[in-house]
Amino acid sequence: MPAVYGILVAAHFIACVGLWYFKRWGVQLYLLVFFAKTIFYLSIRQTGAMFYANVVLSVVFIIILLRFYKRMDRNL
């Protein structure tokens, strides 16, 4: 399990770099990592108050990202 979590953390960091440069692949990777992390935490039964707070915060952030998605650069 630590290897899977490490891959998810690394992918989340790469998604943040893509968002920093205002790239569409950053949003797509962020969405993918969000769902993968949520499934991972639910599968290991690691839910608590902070889990739900992070999910709500991520959903708000995703809504903001999707509003600016059309303005983002398609190229790498």
Tab-separated table of N, CA and C in Angstrom:
chain	number	residue	atom	x	y	z
A	1	MET	N	0.793	-1.202	0.000
A	1	MET	CA	0.000	0.000	0.000
A	1	MET	C	0.841	1.275	0.000
A	2	PRO	N	2.004	1.308	0.626
A	2	PRO	CA	2.789	2.544	0.604
A	2	PRO	C	3.210	2.953	-0.803
A	3	ALA	N	3.446	1.987	-1.683
A	3	ALA	CA	3.831	2.319	-3.050
A	3	ALA	C	2.682	2.979	-3.800
A	4	VAL	N	1.481	2.488	-3.595
A	4	VAL	CA	0.310	3.077	-4.254
A	4	VAL	C	0.102	4.501	-3.752
A	5	TYR	N	0.224	4.687	-2.450
A	5	TYR	CA	0.063	6.026	-1.884
A	5	TYR	C	1.151	6.972	-2.399
A	6	GLY	N	2.372	6.478	-2.530
A	6	GLY	CA	3.464	7.291	-3.068
A	6	GLY	C	3.211	7.713	-4.501
A	7	ILE	N	2.667	6.818	-5.302
A	7	ILE	CA	2.333	7.157	-6.690
A	7	ILE	C	1.244	8.215	-6.725
A	8	LEU	N	0.261	8.099	-5.847
A	8	LEU	CA	-0.826	9.086	-5.802
A	8	LEU	C	-0.313	10.458	-5.373
A	9	VAL	N	0.577	10.487	-4.417
A	9	VAL	CA	1.136	11.765	-3.962
A	9	VAL	C	1.977	12.396	-5.068
A	10	ALA	N	2.779	11.593	-5.759
A	10	ALA	CA	3.597	12.112	-6.862
A	10	ALA	C	2.722	12.628	-7.999
A	11	ALA	N	1.650	11.897	-8.329
A	11	ALA	CA	0.741	12.342	-9.385
A	11	ALA	C	0.028	13.628	-8.984
A	12	HIS	N	-0.300	13.759	-7.711
A	12	HIS	CA	-0.936	14.991	-7.229
A	12	HIS	C	0.018	16.181	-7.372
A	13	PHE	N	1.283	15.972	-7.057
A	13	PHE	CA	2.275	17.030	-7.211
A	13	PHE	C	2.440	17.418	-8.684
A	14	ILE	N	2.479	16.433	-9.568
A	14	ILE	CA	2.608	16.707	-11.004
A	14	ILE	C	1.383	17.466	-11.500
A	15	ALA	N	0.196	17.118	-10.996
A	15	ALA	CA	-1.023	17.838	-11.368
A	15	ALA	C	-0.955	19.287	-10.912
A	16	CYS	N	-0.411	19.521	-9.732
A	16	CYS	CA	-0.272	20.895	-9.233
A	16	CYS	C	0.698	21.702	-10.090
A	17	VAL	N	1.741	21.058	-10.588
A	17	VAL	CA	2.665	21.740	-11.499
A	17	VAL	C	1.939	22.110	-12.789
A	18	GLY	N	1.124	21.201	-13.312
A	18	GLY	CA	0.345	21.495	-14.509
A	18	GLY	C	-0.646	22.622	-14.281
A	19	LEU	N	-1.239	22.675	-13.109
A	19	LEU	CA	-2.163	23.768	-12.797
A	19	LEU	C	-1.427	25.084	-12.651
A	20	TRP	N	-0.227	25.040	-12.113
A	20	TRP	CA	0.573	26.247	-11.949
A	20	TRP	C	0.860	26.887	-13.311
A	21	TYR	N	1.123	26.040	-14.310
A	21	TYR	CA	1.395	26.541	-15.658
A	21	TYR	C	0.131	26.694	-16.493
A	22	PHE	N	-1.032	26.515	-15.873
A	22	PHE	CA	-2.343	26.731	-16.503
A	22	PHE	C	-2.537	25.817	-17.716
A	23	LYS	N	-2.259	24.529	-17.525
A	23	LYS	CA	-2.381	23.531	-18.587
A	23	LYS	C	-3.614	22.667	-18.343
A	24	ARG	N	-4.233	22.238	-19.433
A	24	ARG	CA	-5.422	21.399	-19.310
A	24	ARG	C	-5.103	20.023	-18.750
A	25	TRP	N	-3.931	19.499	-19.065
A	25	TRP	CA	-3.591	18.182	-18.550
A	25	TRP	C	-3.455	18.208	-17.026
A	26	GLY	N	-3.176	19.372	-16.460
A	26	GLY	CA	-3.119	19.484	-15.010
A	26	GLY	C	-4.481	19.263	-14.380
A	27	VAL	N	-5.511	19.817	-14.993
A	27	VAL	CA	-6.880	19.634	-14.494
A	27	VAL	C	-7.295	18.176	-14.646
A	28	GLN	N	-6.998	17.595	-15.788
A	28	GLN	CA	-7.375	16.204	-16.024
A	28	GLN	C	-6.675	15.268	-15.044
A	29	LEU	N	-5.396	15.500	-14.819
A	29	LEU	CA	-4.654	14.669	-13.874
A	29	LEU	C	-5.144	14.903	-12.450
A	30	TYR	N	-5.488	16.136	-12.112
A	30	TYR	CA	-6.017	16.423	-10.776
A	30	TYR	C	-7.325	15.664	-10.539
A	31	LEU	N	-8.204	15.651	-11.537
A	31	LEU	CA	-9.457	14.907	-11.414
A	31	LEU	C	-9.197	13.417	-11.238
A	32	LEU	N	-8.288	12.880	-12.030
A	32	LEU	CA	-7.953	11.465	-11.948
A	32	LEU	C	-7.383	11.115	-10.564
A	33	VAL	N	-6.490	11.943	-10.078
A	33	VAL	CA	-5.879	11.691	-8.765
A	33	VAL	C	-6.908	11.851	-7.651
A	34	PHE	N	-7.806	12.812	-7.787
A	34	PHE	CA	-8.841	13.000	-6.773
A	34	PHE	C	-9.693	11.742	-6.622
A	35	PHE	N	-10.159	11.196	-7.737
A	35	PHE	CA	-10.980	9.987	-7.668
A	35	PHE	C	-10.164	8.779	-7.207
A	36	ALA	N	-8.918	8.681	-7.657
A	36	ALA	CA	-8.075	7.566	-7.231
A	36	ALA	C	-7.779	7.623	-5.739
A	37	LYS	N	-7.489	8.818	-5.225
A	37	LYS	CA	-7.226	8.957	-3.786
A	37	LYS	C	-8.474	8.663	-2.963
A	38	THR	N	-9.614	9.112	-3.445
A	38	THR	CA	-10.860	8.853	-2.726
A	38	THR	C	-11.141	7.354	-2.667
A	39	ILE	N	-10.977	6.670	-3.778
A	39	ILE	CA	-11.182	5.220	-3.801
A	39	ILE	C	-10.160	4.522	-2.912
A	40	PHE	N	-8.923	4.999	-2.950
A	40	PHE	CA	-7.876	4.409	-2.118
A	40	PHE	C	-8.210	4.550	-0.636
A	41	TYR	N	-8.585	5.748	-0.213
A	41	TYR	CA	-8.905	5.965	1.199
A	41	TYR	C	-10.139	5.168	1.622
A	42	LEU	N	-11.123	5.063	0.741
A	42	LEU	CA	-12.303	4.283	1.087
A	42	LEU	C	-11.979	2.793	1.159
A	43	SER	N	-11.065	2.326	0.305
A	43	SER	CA	-10.733	0.897	0.305
A	43	SER	C	-9.949	0.490	1.550
A	44	ILE	N	-9.165	1.395	2.108
A	44	ILE	CA	-8.438	1.067	3.333
A	44	ILE	C	-9.175	1.557	4.579
A	45	ARG	N	-10.393	2.025	4.371
A	45	ARG	CA	-11.265	2.486	5.461
A	45	ARG	C	-10.607	3.569	6.314
A	46	GLN	N	-10.024	4.528	5.642
A	46	GLN	CA	-9.340	5.639	6.316
A	46	GLN	C	-10.202	6.896	6.171
A	47	THR	N	-11.399	6.852	6.716
A	47	THR	CA	-12.305	7.997	6.617
A	47	THR	C	-12.492	8.603	8.001
A	48	GLY	N	-12.544	9.887	8.003
A	48	GLY	CA	-12.752	10.633	9.236
A	48	GLY	C	-13.158	12.047	8.885
A	49	ALA	N	-13.090	12.914	9.843
A	49	ALA	CA	-13.497	14.294	9.624
A	49	ALA	C	-12.599	14.978	8.595
A	50	MET	N	-11.290	14.737	8.667
A	50	MET	CA	-10.371	15.372	7.715
A	50	MET	C	-10.551	14.837	6.302
A	51	PHE	N	-10.911	13.570	6.167
A	51	PHE	CA	-11.177	12.998	4.844
A	51	PHE	C	-12.323	13.734	4.182
A	52	TYR	N	-13.405	13.911	4.916
A	52	TYR	CA	-14.566	14.590	4.345
A	52	TYR	C	-14.291	16.071	4.107
A	53	ALA	N	-13.514	16.693	4.960
A	53	ALA	CA	-13.151	18.096	4.746
A	53	ALA	C	-12.291	18.238	3.486
A	54	ASN	N	-11.358	17.317	3.277
A	54	ASN	CA	-10.529	17.361	2.077
A	54	ASN	C	-11.336	17.095	0.821
A	55	VAL	N	-12.318	16.208	0.899
A	55	VAL	CA	-13.174	15.934	-0.265
A	55	VAL	C	-13.971	17.179	-0.625
A	56	VAL	N	-14.547	17.840	0.365
A	56	VAL	CA	-15.329	19.052	0.104
A	56	VAL	C	-14.439	20.147	-0.473
A	57	LEU	N	-13.257	20.325	0.092
A	57	LEU	CA	-12.331	21.333	-0.411
A	57	LEU	C	-11.889	21.025	-1.842
A	58	SER	N	-11.637	19.769	-2.134
A	58	SER	CA	-11.235	19.383	-3.489
A	58	SER	C	-12.373	19.580	-4.488
A	59	VAL	N	-13.594	19.288	-4.094
A	59	VAL	CA	-14.739	19.485	-4.994
A	59	VAL	C	-14.915	20.968	-5.302
A	60	VAL	N	-14.758	21.826	-4.313
A	60	VAL	CA	-14.841	23.275	-4.550
A	60	VAL	C	-13.734	23.707	-5.508
A	61	PHE	N	-12.527	23.196	-5.296
A	61	PHE	CA	-11.403	23.524	-6.165
A	61	PHE	C	-11.635	23.013	-7.583
A	62	ILE	N	-12.226	21.834	-7.737
A	62	ILE	CA	-12.522	21.286	-9.063
A	62	ILE	C	-13.554	22.146	-9.783
A	63	ILE	N	-14.552	22.628	-9.066
A	63	ILE	CA	-15.555	23.504	-9.681
A	63	ILE	C	-14.896	24.783	-10.193
A	64	ILE	N	-13.997	25.343	-9.410
A	64	ILE	CA	-13.268	26.543	-9.851
A	64	ILE	C	-12.409	26.228	-11.070
A	65	LEU	N	-11.737	25.088	-11.053
A	65	LEU	CA	-10.889	24.708	-12.190
A	65	LEU	C	-11.700	24.519	-13.465
A	66	LEU	N	-12.865	23.908	-13.346
A	66	LEU	CA	-13.678	23.663	-14.532
A	66	LEU	C	-14.230	24.964	-15.130
A	67	ARG	N	-14.364	25.995	-14.318
A	67	ARG	CA	-14.798	27.291	-14.857
A	67	ARG	C	-13.731	27.893	-15.764
A	68	PHE	N	-12.453	27.646	-15.461
A	68	PHE	CA	-11.346	28.203	-16.230
A	68	PHE	C	-10.759	27.222	-17.237
A	69	TYR	N	-11.376	26.067	-17.390
A	69	TYR	CA	-10.810	25.010	-18.240
A	69	TYR	C	-10.661	25.450	-19.692
A	70	LYS	N	-11.634	26.171	-20.221
A	70	LYS	CA	-11.579	26.581	-21.630
A	70	LYS	C	-10.461	27.585	-21.906
A	71	ARG	N	-10.051	28.332	-20.898
A	71	ARG	CA	-8.992	29.324	-21.073
A	71	ARG	C	-7.599	28.725	-20.985
A	72	MET	N	-7.514	27.479	-20.542
A	72	MET	CA	-6.213	26.867	-20.317
A	72	MET	C	-5.579	26.407	-21.622
A	73	ASP	N	-4.255	26.303	-21.594
A	73	ASP	CA	-3.476	25.936	-22.759
A	73	ASP	C	-3.588	24.425	-23.008
A	74	ARG	N	-3.788	24.046	-24.273
A	74	ARG	CA	-3.910	22.641	-24.643
A	74	ARG	C	-2.554	21.976	-24.803
A	75	ASN	N	-1.551	22.736	-25.155
A	75	ASN	CA	-0.231	22.174	-25.461
A	75	ASN	C	0.517	21.827	-24.191
A	76	LEU	N	1.515	20.987	-24.350
A	76	LEU	CA	2.339	20.618	-23.198
A	76	LEU	C	3.237	21.774	-22.875
